[in-house]
Short mmCIF file of C-alpha atoms and ligand atoms in Angstrom, two decimals:
data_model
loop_
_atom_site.label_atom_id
_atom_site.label_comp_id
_atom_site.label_asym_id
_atom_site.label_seq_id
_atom_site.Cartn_x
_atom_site.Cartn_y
_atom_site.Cartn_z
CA UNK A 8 122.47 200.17 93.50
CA UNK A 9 119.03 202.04 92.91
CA UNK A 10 120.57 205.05 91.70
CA UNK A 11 122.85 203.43 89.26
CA UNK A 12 120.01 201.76 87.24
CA UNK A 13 118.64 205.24 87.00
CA UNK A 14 121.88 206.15 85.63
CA UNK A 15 122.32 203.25 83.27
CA UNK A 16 118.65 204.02 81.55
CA UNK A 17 117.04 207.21 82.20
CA UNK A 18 113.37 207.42 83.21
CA UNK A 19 110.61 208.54 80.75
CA UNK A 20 107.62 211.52 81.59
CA UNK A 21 105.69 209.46 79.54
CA UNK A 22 105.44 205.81 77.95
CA UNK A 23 105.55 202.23 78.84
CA UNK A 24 108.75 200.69 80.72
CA UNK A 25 108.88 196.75 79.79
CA UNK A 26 111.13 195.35 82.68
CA UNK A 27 111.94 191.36 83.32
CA UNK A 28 112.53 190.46 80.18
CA UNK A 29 115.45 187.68 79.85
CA UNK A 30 118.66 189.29 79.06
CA UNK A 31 119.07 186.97 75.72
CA UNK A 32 115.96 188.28 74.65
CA UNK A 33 115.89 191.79 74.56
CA UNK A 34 116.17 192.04 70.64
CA UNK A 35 113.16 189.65 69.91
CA UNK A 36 110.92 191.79 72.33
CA UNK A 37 112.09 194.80 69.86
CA UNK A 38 111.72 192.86 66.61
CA UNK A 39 107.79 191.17 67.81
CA UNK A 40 106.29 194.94 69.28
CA UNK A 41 108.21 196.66 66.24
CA UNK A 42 109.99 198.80 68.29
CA UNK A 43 112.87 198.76 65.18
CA UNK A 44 110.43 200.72 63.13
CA UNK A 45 108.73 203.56 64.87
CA UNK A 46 110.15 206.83 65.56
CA UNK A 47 109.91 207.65 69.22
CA UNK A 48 112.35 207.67 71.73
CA UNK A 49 113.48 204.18 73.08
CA UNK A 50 116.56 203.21 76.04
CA UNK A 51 117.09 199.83 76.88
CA UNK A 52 120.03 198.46 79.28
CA UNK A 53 120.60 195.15 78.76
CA UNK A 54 122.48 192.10 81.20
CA UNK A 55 121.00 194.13 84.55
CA UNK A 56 120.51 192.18 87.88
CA UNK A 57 118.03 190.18 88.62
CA UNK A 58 117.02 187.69 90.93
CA UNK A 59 114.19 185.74 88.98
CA UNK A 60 116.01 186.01 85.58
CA UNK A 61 119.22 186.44 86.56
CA UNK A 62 120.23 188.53 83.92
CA UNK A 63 117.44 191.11 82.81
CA UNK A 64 116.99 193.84 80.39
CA UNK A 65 114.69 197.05 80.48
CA UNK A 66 113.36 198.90 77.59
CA UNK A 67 111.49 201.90 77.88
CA UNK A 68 109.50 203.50 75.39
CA UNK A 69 108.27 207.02 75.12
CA UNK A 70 105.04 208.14 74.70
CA UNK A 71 103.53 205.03 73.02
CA UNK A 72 101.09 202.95 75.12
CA UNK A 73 100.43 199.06 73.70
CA UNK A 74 97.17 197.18 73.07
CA UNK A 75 96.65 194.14 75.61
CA UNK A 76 97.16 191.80 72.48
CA UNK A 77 100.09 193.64 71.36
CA UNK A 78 101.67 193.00 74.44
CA UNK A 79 100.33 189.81 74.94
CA UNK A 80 102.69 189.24 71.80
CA UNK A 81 105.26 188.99 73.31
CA UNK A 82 104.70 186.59 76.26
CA UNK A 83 106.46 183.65 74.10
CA UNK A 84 109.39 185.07 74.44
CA UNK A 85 109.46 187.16 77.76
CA UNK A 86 106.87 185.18 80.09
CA UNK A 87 107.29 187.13 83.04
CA UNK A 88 107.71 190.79 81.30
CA UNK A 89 106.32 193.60 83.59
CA UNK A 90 104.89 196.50 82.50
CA UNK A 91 104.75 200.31 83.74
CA UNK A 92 102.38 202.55 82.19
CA UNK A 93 104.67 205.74 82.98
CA UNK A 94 102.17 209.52 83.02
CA UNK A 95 104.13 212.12 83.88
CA UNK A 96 107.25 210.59 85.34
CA UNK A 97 104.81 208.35 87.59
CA UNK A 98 103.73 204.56 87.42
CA UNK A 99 99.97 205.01 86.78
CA UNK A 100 99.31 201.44 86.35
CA UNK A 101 101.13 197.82 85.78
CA UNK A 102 100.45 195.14 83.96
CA UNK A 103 101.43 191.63 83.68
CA UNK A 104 101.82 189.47 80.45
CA UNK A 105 100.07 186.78 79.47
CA UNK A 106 100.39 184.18 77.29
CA UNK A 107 97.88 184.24 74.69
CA UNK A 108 95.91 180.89 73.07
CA UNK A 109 96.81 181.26 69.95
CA UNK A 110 99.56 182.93 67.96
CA UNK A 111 100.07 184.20 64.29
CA UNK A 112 103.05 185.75 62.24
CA UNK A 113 105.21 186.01 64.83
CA UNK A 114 107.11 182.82 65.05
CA UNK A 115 108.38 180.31 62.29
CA UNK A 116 106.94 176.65 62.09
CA UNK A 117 109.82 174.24 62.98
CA UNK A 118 108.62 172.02 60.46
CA UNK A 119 110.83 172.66 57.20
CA UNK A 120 108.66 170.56 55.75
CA UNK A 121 105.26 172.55 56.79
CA UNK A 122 103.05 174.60 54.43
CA UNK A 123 104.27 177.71 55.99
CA UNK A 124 107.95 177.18 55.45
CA UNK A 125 106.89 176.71 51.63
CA UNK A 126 104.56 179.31 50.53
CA UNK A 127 103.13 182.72 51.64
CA UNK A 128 101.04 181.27 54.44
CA UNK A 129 100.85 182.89 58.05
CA UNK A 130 102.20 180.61 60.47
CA UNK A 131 99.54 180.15 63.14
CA UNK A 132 99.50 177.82 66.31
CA UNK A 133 97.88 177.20 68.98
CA UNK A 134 99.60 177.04 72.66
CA UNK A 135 99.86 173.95 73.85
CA UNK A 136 102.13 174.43 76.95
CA UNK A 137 101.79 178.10 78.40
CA UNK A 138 104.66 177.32 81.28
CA UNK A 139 107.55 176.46 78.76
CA UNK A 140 105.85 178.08 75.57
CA UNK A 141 105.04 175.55 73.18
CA UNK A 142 103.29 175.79 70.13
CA UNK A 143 101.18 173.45 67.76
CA UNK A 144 101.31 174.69 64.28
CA UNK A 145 97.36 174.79 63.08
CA UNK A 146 98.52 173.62 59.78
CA UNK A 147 101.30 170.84 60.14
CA UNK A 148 100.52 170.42 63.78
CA UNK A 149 104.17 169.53 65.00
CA UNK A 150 105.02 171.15 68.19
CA UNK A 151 107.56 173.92 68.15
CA UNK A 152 109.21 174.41 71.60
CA UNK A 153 110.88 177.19 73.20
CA UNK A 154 113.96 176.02 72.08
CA UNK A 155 113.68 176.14 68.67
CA UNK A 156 111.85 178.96 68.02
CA UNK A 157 112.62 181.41 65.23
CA UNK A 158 110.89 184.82 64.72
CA UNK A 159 109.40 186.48 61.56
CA UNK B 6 79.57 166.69 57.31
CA UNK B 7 77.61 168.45 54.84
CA UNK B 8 80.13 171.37 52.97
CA UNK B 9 82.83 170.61 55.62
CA UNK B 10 86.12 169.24 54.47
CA UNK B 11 87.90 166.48 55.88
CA UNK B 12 91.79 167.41 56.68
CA UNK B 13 92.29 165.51 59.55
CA UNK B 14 90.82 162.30 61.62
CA UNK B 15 90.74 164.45 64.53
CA UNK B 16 88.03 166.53 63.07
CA UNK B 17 85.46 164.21 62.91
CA UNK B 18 83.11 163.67 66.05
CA UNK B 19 82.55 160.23 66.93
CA UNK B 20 79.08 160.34 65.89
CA UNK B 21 80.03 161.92 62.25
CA UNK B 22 82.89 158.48 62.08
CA UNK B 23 79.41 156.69 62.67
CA UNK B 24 77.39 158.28 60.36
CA UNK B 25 80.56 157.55 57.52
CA UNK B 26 80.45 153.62 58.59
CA UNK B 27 76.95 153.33 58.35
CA UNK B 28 76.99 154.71 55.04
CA UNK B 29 79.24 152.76 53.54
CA UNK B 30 77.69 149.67 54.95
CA UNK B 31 74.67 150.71 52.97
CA UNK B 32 77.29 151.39 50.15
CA UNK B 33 78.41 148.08 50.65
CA UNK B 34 74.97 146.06 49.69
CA UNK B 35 74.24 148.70 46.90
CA UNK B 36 77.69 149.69 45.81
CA UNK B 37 75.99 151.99 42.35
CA UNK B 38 74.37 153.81 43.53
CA UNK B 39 73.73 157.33 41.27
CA UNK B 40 74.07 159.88 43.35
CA UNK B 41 76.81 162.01 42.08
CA UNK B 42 75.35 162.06 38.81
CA UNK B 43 76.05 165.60 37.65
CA UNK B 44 78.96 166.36 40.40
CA UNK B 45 82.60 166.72 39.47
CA UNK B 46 85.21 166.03 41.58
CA UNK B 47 89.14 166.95 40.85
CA UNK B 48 91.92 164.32 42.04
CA UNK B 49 94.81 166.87 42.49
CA UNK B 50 97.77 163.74 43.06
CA UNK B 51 100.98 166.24 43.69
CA UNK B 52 102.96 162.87 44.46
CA UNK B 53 102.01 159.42 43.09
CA UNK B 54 99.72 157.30 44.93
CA UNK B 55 98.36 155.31 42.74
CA UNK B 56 96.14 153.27 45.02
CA UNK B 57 94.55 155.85 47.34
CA UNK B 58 93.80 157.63 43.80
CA UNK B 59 92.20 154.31 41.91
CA UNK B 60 90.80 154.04 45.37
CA UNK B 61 88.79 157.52 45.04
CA UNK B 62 87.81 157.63 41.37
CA UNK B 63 86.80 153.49 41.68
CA UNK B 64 84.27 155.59 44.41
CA UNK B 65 83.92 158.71 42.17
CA UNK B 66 82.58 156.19 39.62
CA UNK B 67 80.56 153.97 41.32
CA UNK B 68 78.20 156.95 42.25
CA UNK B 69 78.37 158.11 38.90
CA UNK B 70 79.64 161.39 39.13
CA UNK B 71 83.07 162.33 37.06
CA UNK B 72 86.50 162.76 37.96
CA UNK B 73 89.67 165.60 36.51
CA UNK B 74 92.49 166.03 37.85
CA UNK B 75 96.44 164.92 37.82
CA UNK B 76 98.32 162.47 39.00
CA UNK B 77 101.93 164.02 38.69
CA UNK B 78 102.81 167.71 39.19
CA UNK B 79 105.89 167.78 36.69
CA UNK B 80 103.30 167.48 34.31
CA UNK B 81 101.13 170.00 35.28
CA UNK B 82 101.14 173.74 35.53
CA UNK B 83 102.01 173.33 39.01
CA UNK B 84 105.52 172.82 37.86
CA UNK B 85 105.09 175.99 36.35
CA UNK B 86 105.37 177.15 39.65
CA UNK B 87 101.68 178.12 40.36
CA UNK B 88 101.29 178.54 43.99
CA UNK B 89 98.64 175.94 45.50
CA UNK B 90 96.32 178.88 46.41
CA UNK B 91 95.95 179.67 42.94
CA UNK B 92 95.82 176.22 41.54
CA UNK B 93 92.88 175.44 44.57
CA UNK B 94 90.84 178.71 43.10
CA UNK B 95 91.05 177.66 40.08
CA UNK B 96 90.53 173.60 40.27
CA UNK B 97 87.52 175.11 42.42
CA UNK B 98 85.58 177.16 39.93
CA UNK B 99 85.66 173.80 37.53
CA UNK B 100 84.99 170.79 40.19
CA UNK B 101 82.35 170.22 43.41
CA UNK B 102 84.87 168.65 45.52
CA UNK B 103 88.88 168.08 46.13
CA UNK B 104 90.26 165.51 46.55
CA UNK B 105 93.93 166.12 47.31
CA UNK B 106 97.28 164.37 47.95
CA UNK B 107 100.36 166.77 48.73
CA UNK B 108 103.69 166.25 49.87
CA UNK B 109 103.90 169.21 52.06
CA UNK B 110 102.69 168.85 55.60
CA UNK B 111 99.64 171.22 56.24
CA UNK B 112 99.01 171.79 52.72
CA UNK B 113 95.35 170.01 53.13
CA UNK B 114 94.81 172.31 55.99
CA UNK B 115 96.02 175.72 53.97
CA UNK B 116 93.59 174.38 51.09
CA UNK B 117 90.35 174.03 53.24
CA UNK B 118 90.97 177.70 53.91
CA UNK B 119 91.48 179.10 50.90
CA UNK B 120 88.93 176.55 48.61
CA UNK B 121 85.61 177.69 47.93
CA UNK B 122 84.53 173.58 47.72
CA UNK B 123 85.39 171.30 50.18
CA UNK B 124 88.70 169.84 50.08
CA UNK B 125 89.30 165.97 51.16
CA UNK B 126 92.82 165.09 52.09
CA UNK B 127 94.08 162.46 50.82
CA UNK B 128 97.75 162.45 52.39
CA UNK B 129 99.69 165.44 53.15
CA UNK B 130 103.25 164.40 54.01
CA UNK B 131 104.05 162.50 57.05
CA UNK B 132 100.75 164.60 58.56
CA UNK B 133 97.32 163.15 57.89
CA UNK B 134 95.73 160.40 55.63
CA UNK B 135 92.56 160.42 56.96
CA UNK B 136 90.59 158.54 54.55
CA UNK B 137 92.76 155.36 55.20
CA UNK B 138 92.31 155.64 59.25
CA UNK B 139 88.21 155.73 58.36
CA UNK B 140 88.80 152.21 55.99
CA UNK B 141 90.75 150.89 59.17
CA UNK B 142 88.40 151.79 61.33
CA UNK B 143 85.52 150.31 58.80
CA UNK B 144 87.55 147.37 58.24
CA UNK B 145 87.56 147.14 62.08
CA UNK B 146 83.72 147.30 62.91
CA UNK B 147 83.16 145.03 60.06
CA UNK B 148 85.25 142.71 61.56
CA UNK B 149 84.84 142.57 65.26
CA UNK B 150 80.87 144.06 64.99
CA UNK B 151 82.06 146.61 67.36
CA UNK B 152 84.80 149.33 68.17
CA UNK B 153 84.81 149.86 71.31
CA UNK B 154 87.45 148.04 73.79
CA UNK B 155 89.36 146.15 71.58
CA UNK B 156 92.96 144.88 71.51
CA UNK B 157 94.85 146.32 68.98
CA UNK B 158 98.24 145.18 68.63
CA UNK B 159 100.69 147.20 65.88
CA UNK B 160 103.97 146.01 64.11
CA UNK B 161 106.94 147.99 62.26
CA UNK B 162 107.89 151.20 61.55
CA UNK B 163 105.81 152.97 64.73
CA UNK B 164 107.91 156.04 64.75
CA UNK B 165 107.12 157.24 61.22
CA UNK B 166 104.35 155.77 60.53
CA UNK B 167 101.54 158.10 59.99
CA UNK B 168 99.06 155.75 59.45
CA UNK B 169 99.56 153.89 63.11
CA UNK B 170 99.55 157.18 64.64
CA UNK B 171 96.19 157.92 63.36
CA UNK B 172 95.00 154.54 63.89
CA UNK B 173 96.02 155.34 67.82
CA UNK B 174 93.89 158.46 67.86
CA UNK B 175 90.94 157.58 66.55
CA UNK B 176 90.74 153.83 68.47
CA UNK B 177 91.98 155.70 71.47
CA UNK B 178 88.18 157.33 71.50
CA UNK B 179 86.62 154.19 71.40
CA UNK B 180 88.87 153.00 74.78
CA UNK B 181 91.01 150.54 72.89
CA UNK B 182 93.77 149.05 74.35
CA UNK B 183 97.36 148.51 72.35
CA UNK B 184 100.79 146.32 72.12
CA UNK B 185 103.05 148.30 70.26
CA UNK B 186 106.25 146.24 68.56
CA UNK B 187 108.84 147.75 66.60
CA UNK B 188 112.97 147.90 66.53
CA UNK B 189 114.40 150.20 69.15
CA UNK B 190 114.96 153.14 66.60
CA UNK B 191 111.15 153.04 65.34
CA UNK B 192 109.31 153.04 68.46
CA UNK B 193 106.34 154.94 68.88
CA UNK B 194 106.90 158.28 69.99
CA UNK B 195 106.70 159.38 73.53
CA UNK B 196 103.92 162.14 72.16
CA UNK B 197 100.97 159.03 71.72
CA UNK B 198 102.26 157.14 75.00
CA UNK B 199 101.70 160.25 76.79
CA UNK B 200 98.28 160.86 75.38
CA UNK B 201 97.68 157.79 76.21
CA UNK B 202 98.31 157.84 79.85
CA UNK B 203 96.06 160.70 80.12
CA UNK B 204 93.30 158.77 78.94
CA UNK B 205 94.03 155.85 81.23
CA UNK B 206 94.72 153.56 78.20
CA UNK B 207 96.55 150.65 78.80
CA UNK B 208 99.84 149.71 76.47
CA UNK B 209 102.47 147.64 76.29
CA UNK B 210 105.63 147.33 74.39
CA UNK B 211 107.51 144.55 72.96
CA UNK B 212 110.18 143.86 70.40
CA UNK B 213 109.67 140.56 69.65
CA UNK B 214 106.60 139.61 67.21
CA UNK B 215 105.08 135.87 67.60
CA UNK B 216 104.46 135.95 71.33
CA UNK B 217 102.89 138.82 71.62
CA UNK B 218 99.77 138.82 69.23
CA UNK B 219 97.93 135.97 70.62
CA UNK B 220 95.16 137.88 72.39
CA UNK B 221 94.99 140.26 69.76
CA UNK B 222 91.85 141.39 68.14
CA UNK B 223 93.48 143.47 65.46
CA UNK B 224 96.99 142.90 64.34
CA UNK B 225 98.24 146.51 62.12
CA UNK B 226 101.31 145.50 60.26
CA UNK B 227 103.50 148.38 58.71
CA UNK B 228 106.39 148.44 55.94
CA UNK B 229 109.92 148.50 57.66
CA UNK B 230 111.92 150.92 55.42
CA UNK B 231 115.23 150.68 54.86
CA UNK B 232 115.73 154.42 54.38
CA UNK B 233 114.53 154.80 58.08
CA UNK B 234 117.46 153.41 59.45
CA UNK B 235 120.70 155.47 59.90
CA UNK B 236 123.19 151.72 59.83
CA UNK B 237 122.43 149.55 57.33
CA UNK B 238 123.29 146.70 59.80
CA UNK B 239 120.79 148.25 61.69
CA UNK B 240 117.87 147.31 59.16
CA UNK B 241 119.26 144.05 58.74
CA UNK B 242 118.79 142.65 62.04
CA UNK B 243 115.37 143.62 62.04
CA UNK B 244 114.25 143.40 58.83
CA UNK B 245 113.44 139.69 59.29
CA UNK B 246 111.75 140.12 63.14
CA UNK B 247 108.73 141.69 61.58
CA UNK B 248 107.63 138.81 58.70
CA UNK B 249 104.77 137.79 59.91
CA UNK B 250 104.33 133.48 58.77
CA UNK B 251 101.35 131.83 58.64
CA UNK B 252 102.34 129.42 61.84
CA UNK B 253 102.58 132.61 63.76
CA UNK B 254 98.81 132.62 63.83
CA UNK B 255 98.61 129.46 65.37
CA UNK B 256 96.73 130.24 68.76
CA UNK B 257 95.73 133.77 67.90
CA UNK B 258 91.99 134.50 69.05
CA UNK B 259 89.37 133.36 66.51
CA UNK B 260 88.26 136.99 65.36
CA UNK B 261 91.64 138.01 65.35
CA UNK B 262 92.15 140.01 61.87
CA UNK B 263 95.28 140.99 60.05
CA UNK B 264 95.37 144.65 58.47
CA UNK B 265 97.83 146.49 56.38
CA UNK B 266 97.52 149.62 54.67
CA UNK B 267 99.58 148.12 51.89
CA UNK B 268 101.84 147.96 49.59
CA UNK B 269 103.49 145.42 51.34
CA UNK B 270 106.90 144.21 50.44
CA UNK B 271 107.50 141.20 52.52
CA UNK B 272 106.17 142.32 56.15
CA UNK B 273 103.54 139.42 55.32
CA UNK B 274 104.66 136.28 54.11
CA UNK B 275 102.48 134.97 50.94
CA UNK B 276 101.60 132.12 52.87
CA UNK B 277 98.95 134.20 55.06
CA UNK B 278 96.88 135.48 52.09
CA UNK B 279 94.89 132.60 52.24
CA UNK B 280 94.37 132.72 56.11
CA UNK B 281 90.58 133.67 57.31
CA UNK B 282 92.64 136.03 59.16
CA UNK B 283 93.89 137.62 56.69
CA UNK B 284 92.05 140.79 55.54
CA UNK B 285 94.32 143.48 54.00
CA UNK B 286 92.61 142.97 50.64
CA UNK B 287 88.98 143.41 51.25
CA UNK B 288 90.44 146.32 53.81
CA UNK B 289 91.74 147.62 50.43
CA UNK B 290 87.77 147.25 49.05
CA UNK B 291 86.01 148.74 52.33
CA UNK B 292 88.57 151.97 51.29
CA UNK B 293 85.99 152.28 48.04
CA UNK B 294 82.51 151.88 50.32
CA UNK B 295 84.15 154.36 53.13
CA UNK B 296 85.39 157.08 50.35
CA UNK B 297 81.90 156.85 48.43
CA UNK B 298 80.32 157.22 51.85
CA UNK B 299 82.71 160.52 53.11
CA UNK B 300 81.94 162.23 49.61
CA UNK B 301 78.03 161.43 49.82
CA UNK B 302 77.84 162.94 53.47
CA UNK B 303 80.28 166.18 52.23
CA UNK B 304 77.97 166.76 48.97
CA UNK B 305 75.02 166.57 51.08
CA UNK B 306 73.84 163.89 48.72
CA UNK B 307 72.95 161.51 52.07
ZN1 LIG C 27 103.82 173.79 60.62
#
């Protein structure tokens, strides 16, 4: 089993391994760090086994190492994301997400009725429920929920 | 208060809502007062409200500063499509103070950011109106010579209504407790209940009107709007539940005061207006006394 997940996505000598994030949302991990728009090298294996998510993905990213609130980023939609800092082919440290206070210009304001939806304004909101991820837009102040979210 | 604007009721310590109802108690004896003389302030009406805006430049006036502004944005360059940014920059550079009334929710909020003069909301969608929950809350104290633990019972549209739902914050600080009544489909949203319970607040609900305002203090009545209801049917069995009749006030407490942030349409019979109880009027005046007394407090003038 071990050595077929080191088959399915190969292992870095240097860069950041994101592991445990939900299967579903691999792509909005890639789209919130903006892994669609930098050059290095990038694997991901997507629907692995797991037994807290069920269905995981993996992405691992070489040589780039993220900012605490960069990473922090993306906590709304991968709560229990792990990461490995990976120097030469070795874990040198790992670090947990966490779900920040506040967010801004990441997700969309349910609210089609909310200043954000209707001009050029940043969406920001403040976390209201760090467990399910729910967030109170700081201009409308209705509560978007997990459930509804849409990214930027 | 001084500089700061006012987007929402939930920004306002209670000792700044104090400060506000003081002031336009001493408003109140003295109502012309010249203070403003000099200052500008810009009405920026983006929907009609015809009231809340009479209702600021009445205020405007009686301190004897000026008003500009518009009261329709098809006629303005708005409809030119000017973002609000750039209309707020620009009102800015020719006025001391905003008032504003938006349809979008948030808007109020945005402007406060972007305005170099304070902005004063006056209604941004279904979101905040907070000017009207400070003339409740004057029309309260004035009425009952206190705020704290009162009975405050509401009526109609609870679900929608943004003015209840304001009302229910800012009485919530001063350890009120509430009967809500409404049709099934406009309740009041599980969102206040729960905020409620974490206070420890006591509530009750009910769907039937007469019976259940007798130990009131306050009775809040609210338009019923047809459009809220999905089956016409719907609205018609209810529509007639929520009239509140001069009889009905047979037995209600002695201080007992009906409110109503108006227009009605026929939530209140005719035949209350000339009840002591009735006070949705002179709430309408207190609205001039607590706006004169926000802008005085913003412009430093107090
Ligand atoms: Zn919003």
């Amino acid at each position: 089993m071990k050595d077929k997940k080191h088959l399915s996505v190969s292992a870095i000598e240097n860069g950041t391994v994101i592991d445990h994030i939900p299967a579903q949302n691999l792509f909005k991990v890639i789209t919130i760090l903006g892994l669609d728009k930098i050059p290095n090298q990038i694997t991901f294996g997507t629907n692995l086994e797991s037994k807290l998510l069920g269905k995981k993905a993996i992405v691992k990213i070489a040589d780039k190492y993220f900012e605490r609130d960069e990473i922090n980023r993306i906590a709304i939609v991968a709560p229990h994301a792990k990461l490995n800092i990976i120097k030469n082919y070795e874990v040198a440290e790992k670090m947990l997400v966490e779900v920040p206070d506040q967010i801004s210009g990441i997700v969309k304001c349910v609210n089609p009725k909310c200043i954000t939806n209707a001009e050029d304004v940043t969406p920001k909101f403040k976390v209201v429920d760090k467990e399910n991820v729910s967030l109170k837009c700081h201009y409308c102040e209705k509560i978007t929920d997990q459930e509804h979210m849409q990214y930027l | 208060m001084k500089n700061k604007s006012l987007v929402s009721i939930n920004d306002l310590s209670k000792e700044e809502i104090y400060s506000i109802l003081d002031l336009a108690e001493e408003f109140e004896k003295s109502p012309n007062p010249k203070l403003m003389e000099g200052k500008v302030v810009a009405t920026l009406f983006y929907e009609p409200s015809t009231r809340t805006r009479l209702s600021f430049e009445s205020a405007v006036n009686r301190l004897g500063g000026r008003v500009i502004g518009f009261s329709e944005a098809s006629t303005s360059s708005v409809s030119k499509g000017e973002s609000l940014k750039d209309t707020i920059l620009t009102v800015a550079n020719y006025s001391d103070l905003i008032v504003m009334r938006h349809p979008i929710e948030g808007s109020a909020r945005y402007a406060s950011e972007v305005s170099p003069v304070p902005i004063i909301n006056a209604g941004d969608g279904a979101n905040q109106h907070p000017t009207q929950t400070l003339l409740d809350l004057y029309s309260i104290r004035k009425t009952q010579g206190k705020l704290d633990n009162l009975k405050i019972v509401m009526v109609g549209d609870l679900k929608y209504g943004r003015t209840v739902h304001s009302l229910l914050m800012a009485m919530s600080r001063f350890g009120a407790s509430f009967t809500f009544i409404s049709p099934d489909e406009l309740k009041m949203p599980k969102e206040y209940k729960m905020y409620l319970d974490e206070l420890g607040l006591k509530y009750e609900e009910h769907s039937e009107l007469a019976p259940n305002i007798k130990d009131a203090d306050i009775v809040y009545m609210t338009r019923v709007q047809r459009e809220r209801f999905s089956d016409p049917m719907e609205y018609e069995k209810v529509k007639n539940a929520y009239i509140l009749r001069n009889h009905m006030l047979e037995g209600t407490k002695e201080n007992m005061k009906v409110l109503h942030p108006l227009p009605r349409v026929n939530e209140i019979n005719t035949d209350v207006d000339t009840s002591p109880k009735a006070y949705y009027f002179t709430q309408a005046l207190n609205g001039v006394y607590t706006r004169m007394a926000i802008m005085a407090l913003i412009l430093g003038l107090k």
